[in-house]
Coordinates of N, CA and C in Angstrom, one line a residue:
X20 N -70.5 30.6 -119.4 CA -69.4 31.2 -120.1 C -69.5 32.7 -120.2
X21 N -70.9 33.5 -120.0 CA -70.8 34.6 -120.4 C -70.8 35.5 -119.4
X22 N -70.5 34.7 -118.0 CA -70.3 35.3 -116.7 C -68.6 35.6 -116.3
X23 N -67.9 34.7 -117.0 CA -66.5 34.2 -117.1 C -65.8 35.0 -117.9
X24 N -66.7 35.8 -119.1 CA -66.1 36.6 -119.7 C -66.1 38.1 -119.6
X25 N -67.5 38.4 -118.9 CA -67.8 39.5 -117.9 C -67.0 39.8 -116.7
X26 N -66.7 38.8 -116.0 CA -65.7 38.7 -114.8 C -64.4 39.2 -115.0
X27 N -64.1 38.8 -116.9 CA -62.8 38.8 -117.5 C -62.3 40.4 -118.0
X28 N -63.6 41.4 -118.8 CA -63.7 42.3 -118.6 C -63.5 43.3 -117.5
X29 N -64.0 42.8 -116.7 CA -64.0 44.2 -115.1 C -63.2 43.9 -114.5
X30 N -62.4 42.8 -114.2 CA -60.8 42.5 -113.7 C -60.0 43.8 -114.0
X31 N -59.2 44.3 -112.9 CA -58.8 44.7 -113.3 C -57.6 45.1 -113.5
X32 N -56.2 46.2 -113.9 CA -54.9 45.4 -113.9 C -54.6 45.4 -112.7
X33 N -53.0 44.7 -112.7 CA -52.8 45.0 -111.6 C -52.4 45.9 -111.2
X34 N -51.9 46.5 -109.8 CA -51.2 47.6 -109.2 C -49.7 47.8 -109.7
X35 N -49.3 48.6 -110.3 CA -47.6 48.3 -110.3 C -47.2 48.5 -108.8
X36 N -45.9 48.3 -108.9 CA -45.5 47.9 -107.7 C -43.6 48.3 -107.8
X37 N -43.5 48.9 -106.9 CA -41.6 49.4 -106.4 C -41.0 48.6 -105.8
X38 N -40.0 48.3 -106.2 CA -39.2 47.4 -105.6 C -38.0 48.2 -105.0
X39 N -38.1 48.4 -103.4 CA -36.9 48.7 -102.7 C -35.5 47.9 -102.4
X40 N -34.6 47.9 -102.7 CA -33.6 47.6 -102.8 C -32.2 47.6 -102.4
X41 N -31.4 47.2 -102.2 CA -29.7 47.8 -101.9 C -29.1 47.6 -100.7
X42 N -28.8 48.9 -100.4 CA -28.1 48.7 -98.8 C -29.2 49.1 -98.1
X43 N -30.2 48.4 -97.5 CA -31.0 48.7 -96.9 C -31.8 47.3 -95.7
X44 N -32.2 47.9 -94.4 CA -32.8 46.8 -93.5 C -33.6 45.9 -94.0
X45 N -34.4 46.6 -94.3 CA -36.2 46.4 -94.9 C -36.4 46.5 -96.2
X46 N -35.4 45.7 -97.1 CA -36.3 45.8 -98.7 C -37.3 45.7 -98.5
X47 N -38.2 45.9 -99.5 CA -39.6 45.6 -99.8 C -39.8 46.3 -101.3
X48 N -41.2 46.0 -101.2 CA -42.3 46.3 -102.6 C -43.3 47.0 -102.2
X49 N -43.3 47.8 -102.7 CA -44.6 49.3 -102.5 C -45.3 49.5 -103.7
X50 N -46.8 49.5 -103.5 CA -47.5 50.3 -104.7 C -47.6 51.1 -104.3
X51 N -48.5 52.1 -104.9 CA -49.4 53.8 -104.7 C -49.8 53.6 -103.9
X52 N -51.2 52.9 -103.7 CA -52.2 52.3 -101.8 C -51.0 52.8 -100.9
X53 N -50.0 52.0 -100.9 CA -48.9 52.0 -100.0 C -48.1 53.5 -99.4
X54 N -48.0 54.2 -100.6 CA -47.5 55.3 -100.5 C -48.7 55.9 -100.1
X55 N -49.6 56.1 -100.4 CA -50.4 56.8 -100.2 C -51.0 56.8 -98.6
X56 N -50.7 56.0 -97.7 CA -50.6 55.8 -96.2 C -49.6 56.9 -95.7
X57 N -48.2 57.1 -96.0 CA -47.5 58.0 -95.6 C -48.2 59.6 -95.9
X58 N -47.5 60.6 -95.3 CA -48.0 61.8 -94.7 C -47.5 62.5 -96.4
X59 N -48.1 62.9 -96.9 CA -48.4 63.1 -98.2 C -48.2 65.1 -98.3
X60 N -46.9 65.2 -99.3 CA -46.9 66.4 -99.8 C -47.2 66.8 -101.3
X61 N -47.3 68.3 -101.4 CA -47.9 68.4 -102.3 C -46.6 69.0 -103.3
X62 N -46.2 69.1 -104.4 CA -45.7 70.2 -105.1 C -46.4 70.3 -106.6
X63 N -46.2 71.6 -106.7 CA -46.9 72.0 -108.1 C -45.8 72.9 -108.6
X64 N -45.5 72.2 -110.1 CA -44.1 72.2 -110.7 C -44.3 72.6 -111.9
X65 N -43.2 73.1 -112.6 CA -43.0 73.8 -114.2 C -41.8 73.2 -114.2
X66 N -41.6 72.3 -115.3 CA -40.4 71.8 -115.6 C -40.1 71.7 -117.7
X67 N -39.2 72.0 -118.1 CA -39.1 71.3 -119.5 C -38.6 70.7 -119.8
X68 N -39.4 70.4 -121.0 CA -38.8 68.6 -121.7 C -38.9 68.6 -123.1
X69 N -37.9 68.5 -123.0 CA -37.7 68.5 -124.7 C -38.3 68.3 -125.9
X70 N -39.1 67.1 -125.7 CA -40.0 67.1 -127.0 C -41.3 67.8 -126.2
X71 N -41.7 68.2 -125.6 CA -42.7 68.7 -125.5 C -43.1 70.3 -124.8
X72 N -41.8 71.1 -124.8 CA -41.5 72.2 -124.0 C -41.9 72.1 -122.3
X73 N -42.7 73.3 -121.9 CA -42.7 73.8 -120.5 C -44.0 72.8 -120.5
X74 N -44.1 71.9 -119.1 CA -44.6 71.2 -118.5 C -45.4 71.7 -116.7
X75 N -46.9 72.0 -116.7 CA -46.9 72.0 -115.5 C -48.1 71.3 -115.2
X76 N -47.5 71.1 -113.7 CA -48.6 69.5 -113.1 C -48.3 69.7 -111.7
X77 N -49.0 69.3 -111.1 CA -49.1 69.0 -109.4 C -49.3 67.9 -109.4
X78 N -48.4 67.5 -108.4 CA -48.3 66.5 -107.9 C -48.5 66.0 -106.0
X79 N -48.8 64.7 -105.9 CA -48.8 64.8 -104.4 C -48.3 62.8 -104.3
X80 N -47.6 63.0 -103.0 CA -46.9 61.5 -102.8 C -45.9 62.3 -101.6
X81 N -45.2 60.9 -100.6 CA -44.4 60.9 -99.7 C -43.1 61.1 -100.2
X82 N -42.6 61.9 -99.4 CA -41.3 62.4 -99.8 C -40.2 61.1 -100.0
X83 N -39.4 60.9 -100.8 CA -38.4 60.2 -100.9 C -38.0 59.5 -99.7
X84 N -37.2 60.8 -99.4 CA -36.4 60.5 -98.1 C -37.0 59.5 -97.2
X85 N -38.4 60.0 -96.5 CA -39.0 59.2 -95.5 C -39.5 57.7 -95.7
X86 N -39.5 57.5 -97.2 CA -39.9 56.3 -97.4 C -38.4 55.5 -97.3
X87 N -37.3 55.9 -97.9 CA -36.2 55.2 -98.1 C -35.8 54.8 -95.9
X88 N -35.7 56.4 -95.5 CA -35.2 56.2 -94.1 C -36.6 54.8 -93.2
X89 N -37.5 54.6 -93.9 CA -38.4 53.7 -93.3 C -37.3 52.4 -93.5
X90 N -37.1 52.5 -94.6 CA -36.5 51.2 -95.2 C -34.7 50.5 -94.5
X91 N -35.1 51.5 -94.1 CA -33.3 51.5 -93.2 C -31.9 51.2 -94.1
X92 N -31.4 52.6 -94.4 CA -30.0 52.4 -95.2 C -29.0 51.8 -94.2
X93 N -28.1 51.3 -95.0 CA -26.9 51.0 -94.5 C -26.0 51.9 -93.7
X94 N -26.7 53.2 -92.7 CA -25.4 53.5 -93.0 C -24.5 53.4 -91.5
X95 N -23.3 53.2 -91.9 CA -22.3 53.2 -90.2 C -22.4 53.9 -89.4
X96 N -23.0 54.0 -88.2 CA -22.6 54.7 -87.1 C -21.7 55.1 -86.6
X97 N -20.6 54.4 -87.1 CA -19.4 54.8 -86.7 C -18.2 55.9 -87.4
X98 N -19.2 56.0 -88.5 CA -18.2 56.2 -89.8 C -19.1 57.7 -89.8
X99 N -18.0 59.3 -89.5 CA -19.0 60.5 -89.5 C -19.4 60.2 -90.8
X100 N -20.9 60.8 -91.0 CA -21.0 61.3 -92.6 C -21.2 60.2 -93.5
X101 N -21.1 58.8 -92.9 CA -21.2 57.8 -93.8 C -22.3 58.1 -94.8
X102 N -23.7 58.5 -94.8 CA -24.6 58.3 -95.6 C -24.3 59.3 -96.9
X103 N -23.1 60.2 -96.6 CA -22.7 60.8 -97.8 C -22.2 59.9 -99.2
X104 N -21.5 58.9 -98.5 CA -21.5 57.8 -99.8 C -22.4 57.2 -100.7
X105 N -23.6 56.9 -100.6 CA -24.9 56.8 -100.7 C -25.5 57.1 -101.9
X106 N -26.0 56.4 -102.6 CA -25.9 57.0 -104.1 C -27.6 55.7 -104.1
X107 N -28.2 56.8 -104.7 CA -29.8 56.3 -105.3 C -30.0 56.2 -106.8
X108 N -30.0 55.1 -107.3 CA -30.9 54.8 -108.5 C -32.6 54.4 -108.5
X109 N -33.3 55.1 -109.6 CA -34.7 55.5 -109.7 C -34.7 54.5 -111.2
X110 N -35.6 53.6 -111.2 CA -35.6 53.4 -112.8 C -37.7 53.1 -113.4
X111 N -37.8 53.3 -114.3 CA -38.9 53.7 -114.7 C -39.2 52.0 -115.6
X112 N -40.3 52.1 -116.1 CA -41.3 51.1 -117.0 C -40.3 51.2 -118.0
X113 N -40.4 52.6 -118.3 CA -39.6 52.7 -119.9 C -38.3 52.6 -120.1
X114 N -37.6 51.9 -119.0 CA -35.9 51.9 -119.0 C -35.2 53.7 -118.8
X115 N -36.4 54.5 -118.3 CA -35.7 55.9 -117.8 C -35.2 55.8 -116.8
X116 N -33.7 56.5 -116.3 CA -33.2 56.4 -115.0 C -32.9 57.4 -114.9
X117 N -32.7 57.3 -113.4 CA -32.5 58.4 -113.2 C -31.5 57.9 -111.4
X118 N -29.7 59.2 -111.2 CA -29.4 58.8 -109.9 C -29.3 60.1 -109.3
X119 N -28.9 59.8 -108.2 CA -29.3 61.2 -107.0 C -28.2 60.6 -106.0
X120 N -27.8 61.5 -105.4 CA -26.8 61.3 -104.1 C -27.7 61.4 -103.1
X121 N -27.5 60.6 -101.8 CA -28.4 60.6 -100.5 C -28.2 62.3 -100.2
X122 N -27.1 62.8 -100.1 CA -27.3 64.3 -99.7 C -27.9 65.1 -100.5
X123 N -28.8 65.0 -101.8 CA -29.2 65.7 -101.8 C -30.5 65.6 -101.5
X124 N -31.2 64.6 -100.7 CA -32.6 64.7 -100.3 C -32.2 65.1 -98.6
X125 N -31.1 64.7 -97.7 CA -31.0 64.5 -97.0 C -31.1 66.0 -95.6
X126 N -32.0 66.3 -94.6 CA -31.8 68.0 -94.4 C -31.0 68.6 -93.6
X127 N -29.5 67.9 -93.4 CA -28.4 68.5 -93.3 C -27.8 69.0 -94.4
X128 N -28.2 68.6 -95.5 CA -26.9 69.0 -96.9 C -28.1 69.7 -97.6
X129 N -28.6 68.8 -99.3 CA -29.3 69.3 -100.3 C -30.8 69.5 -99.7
X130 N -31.0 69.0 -99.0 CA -32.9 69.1 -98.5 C -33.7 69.3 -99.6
X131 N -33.7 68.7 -100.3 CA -34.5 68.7 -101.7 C -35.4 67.8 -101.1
X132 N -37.3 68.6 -101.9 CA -38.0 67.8 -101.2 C -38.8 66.8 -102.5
X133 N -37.6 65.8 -102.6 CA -37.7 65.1 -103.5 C -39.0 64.0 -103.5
X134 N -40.2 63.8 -104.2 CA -41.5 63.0 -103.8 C -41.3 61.9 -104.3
X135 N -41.8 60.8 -104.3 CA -42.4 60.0 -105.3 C -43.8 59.7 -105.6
X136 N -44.6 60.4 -106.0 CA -45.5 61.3 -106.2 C -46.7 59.8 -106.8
X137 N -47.8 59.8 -105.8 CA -48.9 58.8 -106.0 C -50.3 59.5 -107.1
X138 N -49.9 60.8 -106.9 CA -50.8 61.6 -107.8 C -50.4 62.5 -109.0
X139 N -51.0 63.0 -110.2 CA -50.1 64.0 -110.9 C -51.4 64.5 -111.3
X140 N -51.6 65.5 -110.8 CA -53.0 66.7 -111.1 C -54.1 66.4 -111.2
X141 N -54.7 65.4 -109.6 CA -55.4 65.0 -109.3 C -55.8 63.6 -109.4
X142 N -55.1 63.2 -110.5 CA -55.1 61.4 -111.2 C -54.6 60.3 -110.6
X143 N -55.0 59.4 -109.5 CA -53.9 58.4 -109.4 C -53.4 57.7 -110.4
X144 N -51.4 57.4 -109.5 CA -51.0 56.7 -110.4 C -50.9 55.2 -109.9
X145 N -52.1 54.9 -109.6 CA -51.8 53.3 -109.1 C -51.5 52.1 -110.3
X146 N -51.9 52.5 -111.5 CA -51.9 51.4 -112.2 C -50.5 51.6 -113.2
X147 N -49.8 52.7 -113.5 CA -48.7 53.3 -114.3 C -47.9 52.7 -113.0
X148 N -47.6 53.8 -111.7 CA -46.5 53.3 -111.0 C -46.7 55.4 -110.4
X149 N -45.7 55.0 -109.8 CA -45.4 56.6 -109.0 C -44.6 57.4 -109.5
X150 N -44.2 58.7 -109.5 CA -43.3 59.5 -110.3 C -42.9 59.8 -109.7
X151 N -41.2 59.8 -110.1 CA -39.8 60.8 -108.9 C -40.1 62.2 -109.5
X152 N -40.7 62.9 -108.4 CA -40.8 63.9 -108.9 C -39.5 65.4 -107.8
X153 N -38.7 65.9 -109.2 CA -37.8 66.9 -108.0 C -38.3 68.1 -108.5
X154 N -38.7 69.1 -107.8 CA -39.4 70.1 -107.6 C -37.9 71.5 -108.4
X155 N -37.2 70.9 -107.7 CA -36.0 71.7 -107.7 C -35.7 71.5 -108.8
X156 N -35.9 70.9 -109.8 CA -35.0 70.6 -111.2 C -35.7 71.5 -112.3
X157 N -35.2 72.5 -112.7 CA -35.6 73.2 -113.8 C -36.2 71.9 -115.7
X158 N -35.3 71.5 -116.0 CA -35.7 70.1 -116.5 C -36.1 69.0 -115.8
X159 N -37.0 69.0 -116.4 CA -37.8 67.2 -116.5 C -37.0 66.1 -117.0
X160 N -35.9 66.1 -117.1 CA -35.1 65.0 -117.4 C -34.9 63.7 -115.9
X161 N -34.9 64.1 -115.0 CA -35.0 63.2 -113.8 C -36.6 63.3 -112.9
X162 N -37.0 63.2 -113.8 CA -38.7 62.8 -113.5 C -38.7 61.5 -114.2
X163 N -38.8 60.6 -113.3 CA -39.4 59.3 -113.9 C -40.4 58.3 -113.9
X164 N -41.3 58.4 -114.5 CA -42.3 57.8 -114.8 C -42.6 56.4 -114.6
X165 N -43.4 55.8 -114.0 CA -43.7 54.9 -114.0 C -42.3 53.8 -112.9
X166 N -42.0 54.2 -112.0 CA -40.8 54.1 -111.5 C -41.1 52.3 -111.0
X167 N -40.5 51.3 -111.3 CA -40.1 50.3 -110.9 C -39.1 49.7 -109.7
X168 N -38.4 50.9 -109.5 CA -37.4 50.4 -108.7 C -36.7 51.4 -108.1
X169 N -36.3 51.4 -106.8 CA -35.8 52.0 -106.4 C -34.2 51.4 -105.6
X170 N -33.1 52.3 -105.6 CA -31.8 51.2 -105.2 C -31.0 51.8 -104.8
X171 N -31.0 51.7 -103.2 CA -29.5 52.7 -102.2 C -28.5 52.2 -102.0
X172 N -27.3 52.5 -102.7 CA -26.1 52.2 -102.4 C -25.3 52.7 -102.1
X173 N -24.5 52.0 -100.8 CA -23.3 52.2 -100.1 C -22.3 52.0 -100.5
X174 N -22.0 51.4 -101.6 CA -20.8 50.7 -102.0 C -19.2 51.1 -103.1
X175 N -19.6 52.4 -102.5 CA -18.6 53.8 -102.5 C -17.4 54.3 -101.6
X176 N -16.6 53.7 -101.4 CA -15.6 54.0 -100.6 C -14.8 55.3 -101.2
X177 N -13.5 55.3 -100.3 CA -12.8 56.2 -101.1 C -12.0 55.4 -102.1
X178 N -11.7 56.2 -102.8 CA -10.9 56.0 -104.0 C -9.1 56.3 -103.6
X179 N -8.2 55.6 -104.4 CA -7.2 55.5 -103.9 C -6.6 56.6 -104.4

C-alpha cells in the first residue's frame, strides 16, 4: 500500500494539450514537448495589464503562423487572397479569448511575429499550456494564458 501511495505522489500532472481546429487539413492536439520540436523564437516583451501595470518577460515558442500553416488552412487556390477571410480564435483555461485575422500573422500583409510561446523567462509551460504571445501589442489584453484551443475560420464570405 505504501508503494501505491508513493507512486501516487510522484505521478505527475498531465501535459495540457491544444486543440487545433476549424478549416484546416490536419486538426490535431499539441502540447509544449510538441511545440517545442519546431524551430523556436525568442521575444522579450513589455506589455500592460491592468491589474497589475507594466509587465516584462521573455518568452520563446514557434511562431503561430508556422504551426497553423503545418496544419493546412482551408484556403482556395482559386480564390486571389482567399486566406484574407480567415479569422483565428485563441482561448485560454480561464475562458480568456482572444481573435486575430490570418493577415495579421501572415508576411504579405501584418507579419506579426505572433508565438505561442512554450517558455516564459526561462520556465516551461508544459503543465499550464502555452501562451499567445503578440510582441507587437502594447497591452497584454490578447496574451492568453494557458491556451486550450486554437480555431481557423474560413467561414466569412462577403457580405451582401
Amino acid at each position: 500500500m505504501s508503494r501505491i501511495r508513493a507512486a501516487a505522489r510522484t505521478t505527475a500532472a498531465p501535459m495540457a494539450e491544444v486543440v487545433l481546429a476549424g478549416d484546416l487539413a490536419r486538426p490535431s492536439r499539441l502540447t509544449v514537448a510538441d511545440l517545442l520540436r519546431w524551430p523556436q523564437q525568442e521575444a522579450t516583451v513589455a506589455f500592460e495589464c491592468a491589474t497589475s501595470g507594466i509587465q516584462h518577460h521573455r518568452f520563446t515558442g514557434p511562431l503561430l503562423l508556422d504551426v497553423l500553416t503545418a496544419a493546412g488552412p482551408g484556403f482556395d487556390p482559386a480564390r486571389r487572397k482567399d486566406r484574407l477571410r480567415f479569422l483565428i480564435a485563441v482561448t485560454g483555461t480561464d475562458g480568456h479569448y482572444s481573435l486575430m485575422s490570418w493577415a495579421e500573422i501572415d508576411p504579405d500583409f501584418g507579419r506579426a511575429p505572433v508565438l505561442l510561446a512554450a517558455t516564459i523567462d526561462d520556465a516551461p509551460l508544459d503543465r499550464a499550456g502555452p501562451q499567445l504571445v503578440l510582441p507587437q501589442d502594447r497591452c497584454g489584453a490578447r496574451y492568453v494564458s494557458g491556451i486550450t484551443a486554437i480555431r481557423v475560420d474560413g467561414g466569412y464570405h462577403s457580405w451582401p
